[in-house]
Coordinates of C-alpha atoms and ligand atoms in Angstrom, one line a residue:
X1 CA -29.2 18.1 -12.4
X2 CA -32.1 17.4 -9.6
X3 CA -31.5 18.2 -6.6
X4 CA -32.7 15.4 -4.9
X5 CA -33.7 11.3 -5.2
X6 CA -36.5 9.8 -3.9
X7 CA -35.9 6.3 -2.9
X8 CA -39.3 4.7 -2.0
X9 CA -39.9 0.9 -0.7
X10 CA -42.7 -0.2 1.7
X11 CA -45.0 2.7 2.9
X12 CA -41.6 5.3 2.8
X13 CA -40.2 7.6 0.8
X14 CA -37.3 9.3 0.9
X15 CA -35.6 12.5 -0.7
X16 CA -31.7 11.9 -0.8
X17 CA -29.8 15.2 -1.3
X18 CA -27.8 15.1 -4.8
X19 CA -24.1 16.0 -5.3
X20 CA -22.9 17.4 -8.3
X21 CA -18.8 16.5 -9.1
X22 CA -16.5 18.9 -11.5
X23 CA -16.2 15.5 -14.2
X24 CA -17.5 11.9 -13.6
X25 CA -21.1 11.0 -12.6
X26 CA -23.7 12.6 -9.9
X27 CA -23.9 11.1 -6.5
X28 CA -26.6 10.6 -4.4
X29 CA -25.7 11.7 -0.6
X30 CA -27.0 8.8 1.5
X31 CA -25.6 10.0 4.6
X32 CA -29.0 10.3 6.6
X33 CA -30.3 6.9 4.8
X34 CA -30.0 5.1 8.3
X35 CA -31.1 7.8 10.6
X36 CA -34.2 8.3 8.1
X37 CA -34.7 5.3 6.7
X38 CA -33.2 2.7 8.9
X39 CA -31.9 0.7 6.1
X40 CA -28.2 0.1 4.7
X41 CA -26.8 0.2 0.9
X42 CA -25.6 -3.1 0.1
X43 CA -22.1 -2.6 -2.0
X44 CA -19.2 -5.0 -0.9
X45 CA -16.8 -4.1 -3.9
X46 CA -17.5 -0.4 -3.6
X47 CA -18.6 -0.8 -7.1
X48 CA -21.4 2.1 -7.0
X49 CA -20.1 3.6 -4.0
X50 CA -18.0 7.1 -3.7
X51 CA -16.4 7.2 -0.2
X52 CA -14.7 10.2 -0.1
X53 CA -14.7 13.9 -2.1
X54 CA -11.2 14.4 -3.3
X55 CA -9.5 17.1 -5.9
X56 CA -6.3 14.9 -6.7
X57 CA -7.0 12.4 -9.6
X58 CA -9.7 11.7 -11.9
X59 CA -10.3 8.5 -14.2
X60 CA -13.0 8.4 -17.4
X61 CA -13.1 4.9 -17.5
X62 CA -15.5 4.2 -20.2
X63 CA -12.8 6.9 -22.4
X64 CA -9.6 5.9 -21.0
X65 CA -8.5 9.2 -19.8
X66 CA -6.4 9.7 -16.3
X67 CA -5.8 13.0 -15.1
X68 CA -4.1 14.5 -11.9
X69 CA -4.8 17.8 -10.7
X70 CA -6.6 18.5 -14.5
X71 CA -3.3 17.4 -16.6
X72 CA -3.7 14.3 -18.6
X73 CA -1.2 11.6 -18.2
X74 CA 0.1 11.1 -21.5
X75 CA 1.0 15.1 -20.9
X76 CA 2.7 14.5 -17.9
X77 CA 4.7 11.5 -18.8
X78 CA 6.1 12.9 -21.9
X79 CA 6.6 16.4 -20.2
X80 CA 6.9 16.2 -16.5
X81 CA 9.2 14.2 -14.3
X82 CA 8.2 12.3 -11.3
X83 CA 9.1 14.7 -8.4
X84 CA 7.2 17.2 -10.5
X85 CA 4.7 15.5 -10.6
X86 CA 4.7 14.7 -7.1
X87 CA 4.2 18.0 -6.5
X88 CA 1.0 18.7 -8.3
X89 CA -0.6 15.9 -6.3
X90 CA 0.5 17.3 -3.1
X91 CA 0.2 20.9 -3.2
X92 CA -2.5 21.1 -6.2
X93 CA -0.5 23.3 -8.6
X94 CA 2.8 22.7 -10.8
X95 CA 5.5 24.4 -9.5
X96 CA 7.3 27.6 -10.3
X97 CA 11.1 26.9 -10.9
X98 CA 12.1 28.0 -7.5
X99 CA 9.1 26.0 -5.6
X100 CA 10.7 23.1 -8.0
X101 CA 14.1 23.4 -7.0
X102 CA 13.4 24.2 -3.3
X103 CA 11.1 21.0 -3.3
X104 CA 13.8 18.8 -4.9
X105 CA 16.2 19.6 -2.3
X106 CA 14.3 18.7 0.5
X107 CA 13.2 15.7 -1.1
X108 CA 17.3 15.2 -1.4
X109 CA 18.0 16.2 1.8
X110 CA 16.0 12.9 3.7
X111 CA 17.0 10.1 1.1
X112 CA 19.0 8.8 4.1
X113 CA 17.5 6.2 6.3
X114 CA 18.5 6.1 10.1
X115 CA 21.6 4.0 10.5
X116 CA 19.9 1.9 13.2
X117 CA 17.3 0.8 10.1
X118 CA 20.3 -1.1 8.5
X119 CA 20.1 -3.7 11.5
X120 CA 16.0 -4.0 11.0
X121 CA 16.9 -4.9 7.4
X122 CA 19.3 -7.5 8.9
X123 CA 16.3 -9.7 10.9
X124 CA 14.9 -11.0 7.6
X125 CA 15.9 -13.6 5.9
X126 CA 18.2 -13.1 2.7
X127 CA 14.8 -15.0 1.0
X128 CA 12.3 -12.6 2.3
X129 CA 10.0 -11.1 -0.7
X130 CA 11.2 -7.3 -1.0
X131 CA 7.5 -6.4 -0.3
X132 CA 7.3 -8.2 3.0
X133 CA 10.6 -5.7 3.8
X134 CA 9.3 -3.3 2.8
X135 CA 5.7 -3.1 4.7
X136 CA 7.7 -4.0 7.9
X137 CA 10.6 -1.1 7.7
X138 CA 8.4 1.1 6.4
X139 CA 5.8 0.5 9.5
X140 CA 8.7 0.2 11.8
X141 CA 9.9 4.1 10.5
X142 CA 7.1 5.3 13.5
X143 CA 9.6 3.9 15.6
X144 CA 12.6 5.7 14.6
X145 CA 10.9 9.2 13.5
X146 CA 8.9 10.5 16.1
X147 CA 9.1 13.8 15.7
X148 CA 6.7 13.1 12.9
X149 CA 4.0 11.3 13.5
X150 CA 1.4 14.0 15.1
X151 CA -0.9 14.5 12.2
X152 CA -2.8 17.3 14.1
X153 CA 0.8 19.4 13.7
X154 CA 0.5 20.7 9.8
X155 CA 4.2 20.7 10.0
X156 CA 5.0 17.1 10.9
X157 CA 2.3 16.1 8.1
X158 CA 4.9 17.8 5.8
X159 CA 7.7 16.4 7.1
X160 CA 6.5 13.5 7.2
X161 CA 5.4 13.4 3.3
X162 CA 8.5 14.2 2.7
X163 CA 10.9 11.6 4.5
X164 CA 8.1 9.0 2.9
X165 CA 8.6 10.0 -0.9
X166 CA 12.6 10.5 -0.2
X167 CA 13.0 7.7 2.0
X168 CA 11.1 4.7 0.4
X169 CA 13.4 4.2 -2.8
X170 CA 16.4 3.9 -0.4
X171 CA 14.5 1.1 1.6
X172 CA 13.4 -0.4 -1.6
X173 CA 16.6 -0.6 -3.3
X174 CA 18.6 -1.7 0.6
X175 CA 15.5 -4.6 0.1
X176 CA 16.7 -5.6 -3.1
X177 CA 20.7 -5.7 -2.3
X178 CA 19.6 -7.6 0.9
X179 CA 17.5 -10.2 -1.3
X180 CA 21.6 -10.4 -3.3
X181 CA 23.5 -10.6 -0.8
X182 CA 25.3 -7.2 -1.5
X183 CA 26.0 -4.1 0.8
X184 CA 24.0 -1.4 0.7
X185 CA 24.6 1.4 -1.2
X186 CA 23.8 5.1 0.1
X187 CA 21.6 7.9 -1.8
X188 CA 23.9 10.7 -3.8
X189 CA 22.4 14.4 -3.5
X190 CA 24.6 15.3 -7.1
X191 CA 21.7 12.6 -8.8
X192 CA 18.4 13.0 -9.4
X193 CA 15.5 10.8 -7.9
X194 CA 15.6 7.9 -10.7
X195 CA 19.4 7.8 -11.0
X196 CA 20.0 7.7 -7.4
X197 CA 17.7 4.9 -7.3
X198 CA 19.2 3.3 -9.9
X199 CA 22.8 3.1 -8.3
X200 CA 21.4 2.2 -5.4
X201 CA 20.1 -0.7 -6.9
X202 CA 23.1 -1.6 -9.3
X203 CA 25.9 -0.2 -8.1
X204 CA 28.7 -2.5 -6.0
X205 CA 31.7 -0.8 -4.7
X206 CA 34.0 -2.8 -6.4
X207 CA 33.6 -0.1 -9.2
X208 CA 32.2 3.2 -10.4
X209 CA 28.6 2.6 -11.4
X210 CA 27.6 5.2 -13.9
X211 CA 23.8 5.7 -14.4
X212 CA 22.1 5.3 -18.1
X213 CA 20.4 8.3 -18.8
X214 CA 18.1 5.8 -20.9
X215 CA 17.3 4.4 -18.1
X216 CA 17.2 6.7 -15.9
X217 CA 14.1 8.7 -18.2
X218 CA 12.5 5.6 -18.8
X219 CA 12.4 4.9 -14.7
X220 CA 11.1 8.1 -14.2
X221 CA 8.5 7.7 -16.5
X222 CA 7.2 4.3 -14.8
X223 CA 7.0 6.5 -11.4
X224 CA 5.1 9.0 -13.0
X225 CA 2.9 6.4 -14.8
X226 CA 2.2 4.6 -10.9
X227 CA 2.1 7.8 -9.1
X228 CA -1.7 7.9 -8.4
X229 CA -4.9 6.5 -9.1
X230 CA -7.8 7.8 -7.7
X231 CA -9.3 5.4 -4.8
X232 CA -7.8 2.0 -5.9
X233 CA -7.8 -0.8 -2.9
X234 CA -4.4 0.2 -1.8
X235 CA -4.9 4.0 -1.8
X236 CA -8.5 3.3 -0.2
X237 CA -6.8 1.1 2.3
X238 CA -4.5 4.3 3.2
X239 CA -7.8 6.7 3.8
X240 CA -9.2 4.1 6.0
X241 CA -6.1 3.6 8.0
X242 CA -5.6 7.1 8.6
X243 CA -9.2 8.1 9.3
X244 CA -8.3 6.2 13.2
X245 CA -5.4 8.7 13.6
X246 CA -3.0 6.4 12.9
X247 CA 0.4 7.8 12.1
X248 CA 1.9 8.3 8.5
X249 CA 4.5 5.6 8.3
X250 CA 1.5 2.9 9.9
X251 CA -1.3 3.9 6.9
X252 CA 1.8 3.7 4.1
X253 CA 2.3 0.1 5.6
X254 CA -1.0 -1.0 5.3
X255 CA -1.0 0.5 2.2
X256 CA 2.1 -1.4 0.9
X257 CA 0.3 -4.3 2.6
X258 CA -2.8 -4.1 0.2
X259 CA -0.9 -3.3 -3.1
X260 CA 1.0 -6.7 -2.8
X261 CA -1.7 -8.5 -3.7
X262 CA -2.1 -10.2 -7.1
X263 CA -5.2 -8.6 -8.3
X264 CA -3.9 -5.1 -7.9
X265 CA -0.1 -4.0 -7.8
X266 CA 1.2 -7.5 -7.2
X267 CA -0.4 -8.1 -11.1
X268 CA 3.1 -6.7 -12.7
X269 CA 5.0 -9.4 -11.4
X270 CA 2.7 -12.1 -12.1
X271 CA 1.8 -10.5 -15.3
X272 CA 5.8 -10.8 -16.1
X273 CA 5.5 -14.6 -15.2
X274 CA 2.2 -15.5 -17.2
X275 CA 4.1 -13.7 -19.7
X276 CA 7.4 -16.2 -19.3
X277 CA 4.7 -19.2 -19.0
X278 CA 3.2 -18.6 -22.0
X279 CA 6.8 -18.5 -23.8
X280 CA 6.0 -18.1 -27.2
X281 CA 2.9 -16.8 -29.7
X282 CA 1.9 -20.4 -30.5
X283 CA 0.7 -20.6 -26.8
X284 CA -1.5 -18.3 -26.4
X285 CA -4.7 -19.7 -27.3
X286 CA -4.1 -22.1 -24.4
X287 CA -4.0 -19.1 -22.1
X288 CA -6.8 -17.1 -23.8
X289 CA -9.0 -20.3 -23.5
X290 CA -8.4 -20.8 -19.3
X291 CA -8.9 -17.4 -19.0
X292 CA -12.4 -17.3 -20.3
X293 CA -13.0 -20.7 -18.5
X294 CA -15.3 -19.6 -15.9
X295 CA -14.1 -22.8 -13.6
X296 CA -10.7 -21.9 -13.8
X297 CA -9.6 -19.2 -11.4
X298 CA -6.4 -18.4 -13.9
X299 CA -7.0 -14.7 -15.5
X300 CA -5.1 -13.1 -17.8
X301 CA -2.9 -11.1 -15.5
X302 CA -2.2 -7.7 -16.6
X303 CA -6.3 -6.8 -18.1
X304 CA -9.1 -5.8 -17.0
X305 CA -9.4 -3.0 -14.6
X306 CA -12.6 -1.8 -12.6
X307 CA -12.5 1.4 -13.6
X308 CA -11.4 1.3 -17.4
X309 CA -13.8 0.0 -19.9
X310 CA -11.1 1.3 -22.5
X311 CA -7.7 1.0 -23.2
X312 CA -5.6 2.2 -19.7
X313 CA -3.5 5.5 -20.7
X314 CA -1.0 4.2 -18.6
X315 CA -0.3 1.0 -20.5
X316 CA -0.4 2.8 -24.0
X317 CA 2.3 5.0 -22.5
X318 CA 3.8 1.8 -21.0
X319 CA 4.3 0.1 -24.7
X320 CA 5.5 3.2 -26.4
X321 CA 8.4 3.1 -23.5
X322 CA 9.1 -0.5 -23.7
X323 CA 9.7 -0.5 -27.5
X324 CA 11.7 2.6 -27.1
X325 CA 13.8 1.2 -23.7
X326 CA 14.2 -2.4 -25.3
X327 CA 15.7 -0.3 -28.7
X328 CA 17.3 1.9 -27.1
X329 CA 19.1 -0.8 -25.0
X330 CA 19.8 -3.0 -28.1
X331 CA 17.4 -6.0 -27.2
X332 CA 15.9 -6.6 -30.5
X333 CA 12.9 -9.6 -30.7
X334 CA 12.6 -9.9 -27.4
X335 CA 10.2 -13.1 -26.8
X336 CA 8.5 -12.0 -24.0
X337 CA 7.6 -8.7 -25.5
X338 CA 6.9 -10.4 -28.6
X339 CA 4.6 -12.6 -26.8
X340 CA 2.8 -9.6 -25.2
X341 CA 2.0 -8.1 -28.2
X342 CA 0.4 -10.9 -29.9
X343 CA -1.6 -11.8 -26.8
X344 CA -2.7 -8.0 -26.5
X345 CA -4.0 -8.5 -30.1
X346 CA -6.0 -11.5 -29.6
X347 CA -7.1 -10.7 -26.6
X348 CA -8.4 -7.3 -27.9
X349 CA -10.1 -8.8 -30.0
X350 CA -11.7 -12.1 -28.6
X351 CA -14.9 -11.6 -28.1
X352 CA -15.1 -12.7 -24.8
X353 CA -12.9 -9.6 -23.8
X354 CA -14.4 -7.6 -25.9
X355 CA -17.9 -8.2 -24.2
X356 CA -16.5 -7.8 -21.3
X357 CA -14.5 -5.0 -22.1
X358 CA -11.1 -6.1 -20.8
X359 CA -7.9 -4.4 -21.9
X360 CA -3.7 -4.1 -20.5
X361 CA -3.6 -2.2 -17.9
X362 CA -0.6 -0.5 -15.9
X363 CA 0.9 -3.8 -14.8
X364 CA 0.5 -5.8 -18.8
X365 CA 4.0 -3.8 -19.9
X366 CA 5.7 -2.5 -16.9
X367 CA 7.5 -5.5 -16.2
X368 CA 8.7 -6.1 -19.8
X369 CA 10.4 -2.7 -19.1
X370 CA 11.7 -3.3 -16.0
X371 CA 12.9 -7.3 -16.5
X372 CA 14.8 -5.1 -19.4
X373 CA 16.6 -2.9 -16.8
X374 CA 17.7 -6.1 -15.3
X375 CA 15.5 -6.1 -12.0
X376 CA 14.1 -9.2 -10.5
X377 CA 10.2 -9.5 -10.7
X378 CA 10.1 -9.5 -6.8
X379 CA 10.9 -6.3 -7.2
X380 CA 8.1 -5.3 -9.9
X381 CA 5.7 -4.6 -6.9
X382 CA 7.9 -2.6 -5.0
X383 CA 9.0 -0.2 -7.7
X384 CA 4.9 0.1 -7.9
X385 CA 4.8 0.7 -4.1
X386 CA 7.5 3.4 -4.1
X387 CA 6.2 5.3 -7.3
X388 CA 2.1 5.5 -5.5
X389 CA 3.9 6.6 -2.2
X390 CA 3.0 9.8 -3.2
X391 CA -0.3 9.5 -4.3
X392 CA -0.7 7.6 -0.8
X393 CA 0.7 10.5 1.0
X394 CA -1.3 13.2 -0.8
X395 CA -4.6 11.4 -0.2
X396 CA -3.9 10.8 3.4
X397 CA -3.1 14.8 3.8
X398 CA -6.1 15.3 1.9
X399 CA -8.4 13.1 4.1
X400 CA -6.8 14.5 7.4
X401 CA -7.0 18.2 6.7
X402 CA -11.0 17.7 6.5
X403 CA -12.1 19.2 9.3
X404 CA -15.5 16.8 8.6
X405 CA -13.0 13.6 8.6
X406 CA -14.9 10.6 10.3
X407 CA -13.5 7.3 11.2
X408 CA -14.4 5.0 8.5
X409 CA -16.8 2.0 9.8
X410 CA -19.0 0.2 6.8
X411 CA -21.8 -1.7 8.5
X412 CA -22.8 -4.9 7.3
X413 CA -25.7 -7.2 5.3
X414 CA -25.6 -9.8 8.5
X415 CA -26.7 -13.4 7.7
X416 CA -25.5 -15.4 11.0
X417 CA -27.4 -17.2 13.5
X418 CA -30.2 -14.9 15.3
X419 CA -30.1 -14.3 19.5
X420 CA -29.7 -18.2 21.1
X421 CA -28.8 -19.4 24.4
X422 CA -25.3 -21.2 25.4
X423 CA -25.6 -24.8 25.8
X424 CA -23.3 -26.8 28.4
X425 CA -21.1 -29.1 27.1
X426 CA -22.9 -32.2 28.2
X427 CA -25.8 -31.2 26.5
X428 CA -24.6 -30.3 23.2
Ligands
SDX1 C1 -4.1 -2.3 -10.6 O1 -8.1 0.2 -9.0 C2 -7.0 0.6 -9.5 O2 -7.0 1.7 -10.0 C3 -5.8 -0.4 -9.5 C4 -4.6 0.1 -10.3 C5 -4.0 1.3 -9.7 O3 -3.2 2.0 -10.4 O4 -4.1 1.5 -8.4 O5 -5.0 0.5 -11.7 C6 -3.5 -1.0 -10.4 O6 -4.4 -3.0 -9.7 C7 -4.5 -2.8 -12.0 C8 -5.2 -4.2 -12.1 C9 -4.1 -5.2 -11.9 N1 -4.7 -6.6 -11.8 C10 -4.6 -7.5 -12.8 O7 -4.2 -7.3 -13.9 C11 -5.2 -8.9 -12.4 C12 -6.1 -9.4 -13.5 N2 -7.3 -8.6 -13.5 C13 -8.5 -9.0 -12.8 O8 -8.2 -9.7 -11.6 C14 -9.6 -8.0 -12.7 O9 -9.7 -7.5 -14.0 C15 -9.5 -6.8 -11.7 C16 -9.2 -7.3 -10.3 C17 -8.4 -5.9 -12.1 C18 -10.8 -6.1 -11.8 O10 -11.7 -6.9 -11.2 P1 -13.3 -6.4 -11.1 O11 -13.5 -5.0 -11.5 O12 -13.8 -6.9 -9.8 O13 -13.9 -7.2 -12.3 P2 -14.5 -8.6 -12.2 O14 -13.5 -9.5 -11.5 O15 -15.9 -8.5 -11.7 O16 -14.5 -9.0 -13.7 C19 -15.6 -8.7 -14.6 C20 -15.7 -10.0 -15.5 C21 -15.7 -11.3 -14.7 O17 -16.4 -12.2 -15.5 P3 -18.0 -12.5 -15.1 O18 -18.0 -12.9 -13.6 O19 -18.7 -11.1 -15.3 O20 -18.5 -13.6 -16.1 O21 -14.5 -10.0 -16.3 C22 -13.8 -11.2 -16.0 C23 -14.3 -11.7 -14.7 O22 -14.1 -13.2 -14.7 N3 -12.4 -10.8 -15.9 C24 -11.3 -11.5 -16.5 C25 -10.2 -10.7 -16.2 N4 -10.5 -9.6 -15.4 C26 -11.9 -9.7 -15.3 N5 -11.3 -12.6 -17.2 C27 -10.0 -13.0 -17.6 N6 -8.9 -12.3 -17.3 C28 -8.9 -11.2 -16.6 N7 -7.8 -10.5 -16.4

């Protein structure tokens, strides 16, 4: 590799240092481009931009691949198991057994939320979207855990992390028996992280709820599928948050905040519902055809993805588990997976996507999976929100435990009026 580029307009030239990464492209270090040059890099959708070094997660778009810490996906879905996984992303290494079970039960031991939290819950409205719950009792959790929120203290950060990844699928499933009208039911420490979830969610006290091991595996799987993903707008969203000093609970808001919308984790739900629209096979070259319509703003929700020019691991994972769960479960011809199948294959091969090279991602199959295990599509997004908690959380550590951490402040292409002077009233 050269060590340096030279970048030369007018009467200057430039040598910009080079960096060299351990997989995925060079990167030239424009750092000093300002101070040297006095010019900006103009990149509004990061598209050729690297804003950050990190070790965590690594995507090969153009092959499809995803790996975290080095394992590939497909590896860790079929072998691992989410809190395992959360592990590797925040301490770098799979565990030994006893770092495993040590880690699992303080992950168990802070799956309770603050009994004053139940009231918080209780100033929404029964209507409220679970994701608009969730980004305020998650923000409000500064409030109520204070001891913390000092990210200069290593040991808060960990504590922190921790009441985060235990905490968030008790607030998710108390947002979804809100959204029913049904009491909340409290974490067990004799189930594991997708069953307790899971009876959270279904159980009523009215009986003994007994947890699907089916069910159970395949929700595990979906939070290892949405664990991480390198610097996606929600996770980039986090790094920028936290780069102010803000506290834990405040940057996993705003990340919660950012995933919600359409174009990134709010896509399973709406992917579901294009899905429904659609209805049946005979419909889809309606679809097909307003998606390619380039003055209709309706896309095929559920493709494309920035990064992947290829097939997303994560959804071909993501099929395999839907035909397995929807089997597994008995539902046999289901329409809407029917429907998703057929659409994947004209899609696929249309070539308008082809050109374009637009294929399922993470959100195309998710929600076929998770309508199956009888959850509402408002609560598509924030399964996806509680799964990349930890790939939030292991960022954020990441960014704050570099010594060299700046606050992150883009400057800007600026196109307004130049100086002018105000004009009174009378005169304008
Ligand atoms: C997630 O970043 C991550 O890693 C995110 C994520 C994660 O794990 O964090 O992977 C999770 O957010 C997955 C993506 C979920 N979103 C959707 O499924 C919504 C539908 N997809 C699109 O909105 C779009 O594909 C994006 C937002 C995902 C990607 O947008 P880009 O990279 O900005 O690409 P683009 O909009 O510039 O599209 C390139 C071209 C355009 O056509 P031209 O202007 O070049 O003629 O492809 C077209 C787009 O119109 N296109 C689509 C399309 N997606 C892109 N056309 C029809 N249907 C689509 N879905």
């Amino acid at each position: 590799m050269t060590e340096t580029a030279k970048l030369s307009w007018d009467d200057k030239t430039l040598e910009l240092p080079m960096m060299s990464p351990t997989a995925g492209p060079d990167v030239i270090d424009i750092r000093k481009l300002y101070a040297q040059g006095d010019v900006f890099t103009y990149d509004p959708g990061f598209t050729s931009t690297a804003a950050c070094e990190s070790s965590i997660t690594f995507i090969d778009g153009d092959k499809g691949e995803l790996m975290h810490r080095g394992y590939p996906i497909d590896q860790l879905a079929e072998k691992s198991h989410y809190l395992e996984v959360c592990y590797l992303l925040l301490y770098g290494e799979l565990p030994t057994a006893t770092q495993l079970e040590d880690f699992e039960a303080r992950v168990t031991n802070h799956t309770m939320l603050h009994e004053q939290m139940t009231w918080f819950f209780r100033g929404f409205r029964r209507d409220a979207h679970p994701m608009a719950i969730m980004v305020g009792v998650v923000g409000a959790m500064s409030a109520f855990y204070h001891d913390s929120t000092d990210i200069s203290d290593p040991w808060q950060r960990e504590v922190a992390s921790i009441r985060l990844i235990a905490k968030m699928p008790t607030i998710a499933a108390w947002a979804y028996k809100y959204s029913v009208g049904q009491p909340f039911v409290y974490p067990r420490n004799d189930l594991d992280y997708a069953s307790n979830f899971l009876r959270m969610c279904f159980a009523v006290p009215a009986e003994e709820y007994q947890v699907n091991p089916i069910l159970a595996r395949a929700m595990d799987r979906i939070f290892t599928l949405h664990a991480d993903h390198e610097q996606n707008a929600s996770t980039s969203t986090v790094r920028l948050a936290s780069s102010s000093g803000a506290n834990p609970f405040a940057c996993i808001a705003a990340g919660i905040a950012c995933l919600w919308g359409p174009a990134h984790g709010g896509a399973n739900q709406a992917a579901l519902e294009m899905l429904r629209e659609i209805g049946s096979p005979n419909r889809i070259p309606e679809f097909i055809e307003k998606a390619k319509d380039k003055d209709d703003p309706f896309r095929l929700m559920g493709f494309g993805h920035r990064v992947y020019k290829n097939f997303d691991p994560r959804a071909k994972v993501m099929k395999q588990s839907a035909d397995e769960v929807l089997d597994l479960l008995g539902i046999e011809n289901n329409p809407t997976l029917q429907v998703a199948k057929e659409l994947e294959e004209i899609a696929t091969s249309d070539p308008y996507f082809v050109e374009k090279k637009l294929y399922p991602n993470v959100d195309f199959y998710s929600g076929i999976i998770l309508d199956a295990m009888g959850f509402p599509t408002s609560m598509f997004t924030p399964i996806f929100a509680l799964a990349r908690t930890v790939g939030w959380i292991s960022q954020w550590k990441e960014q704050i435990s570099d010594p060299g951490m700046k606050i992150g402040r883009p400057r800007q292409l600026y196109n307004g009026p130049t100086l002018r002077d105000y004009v009174d009233v009378e005169n304008r």
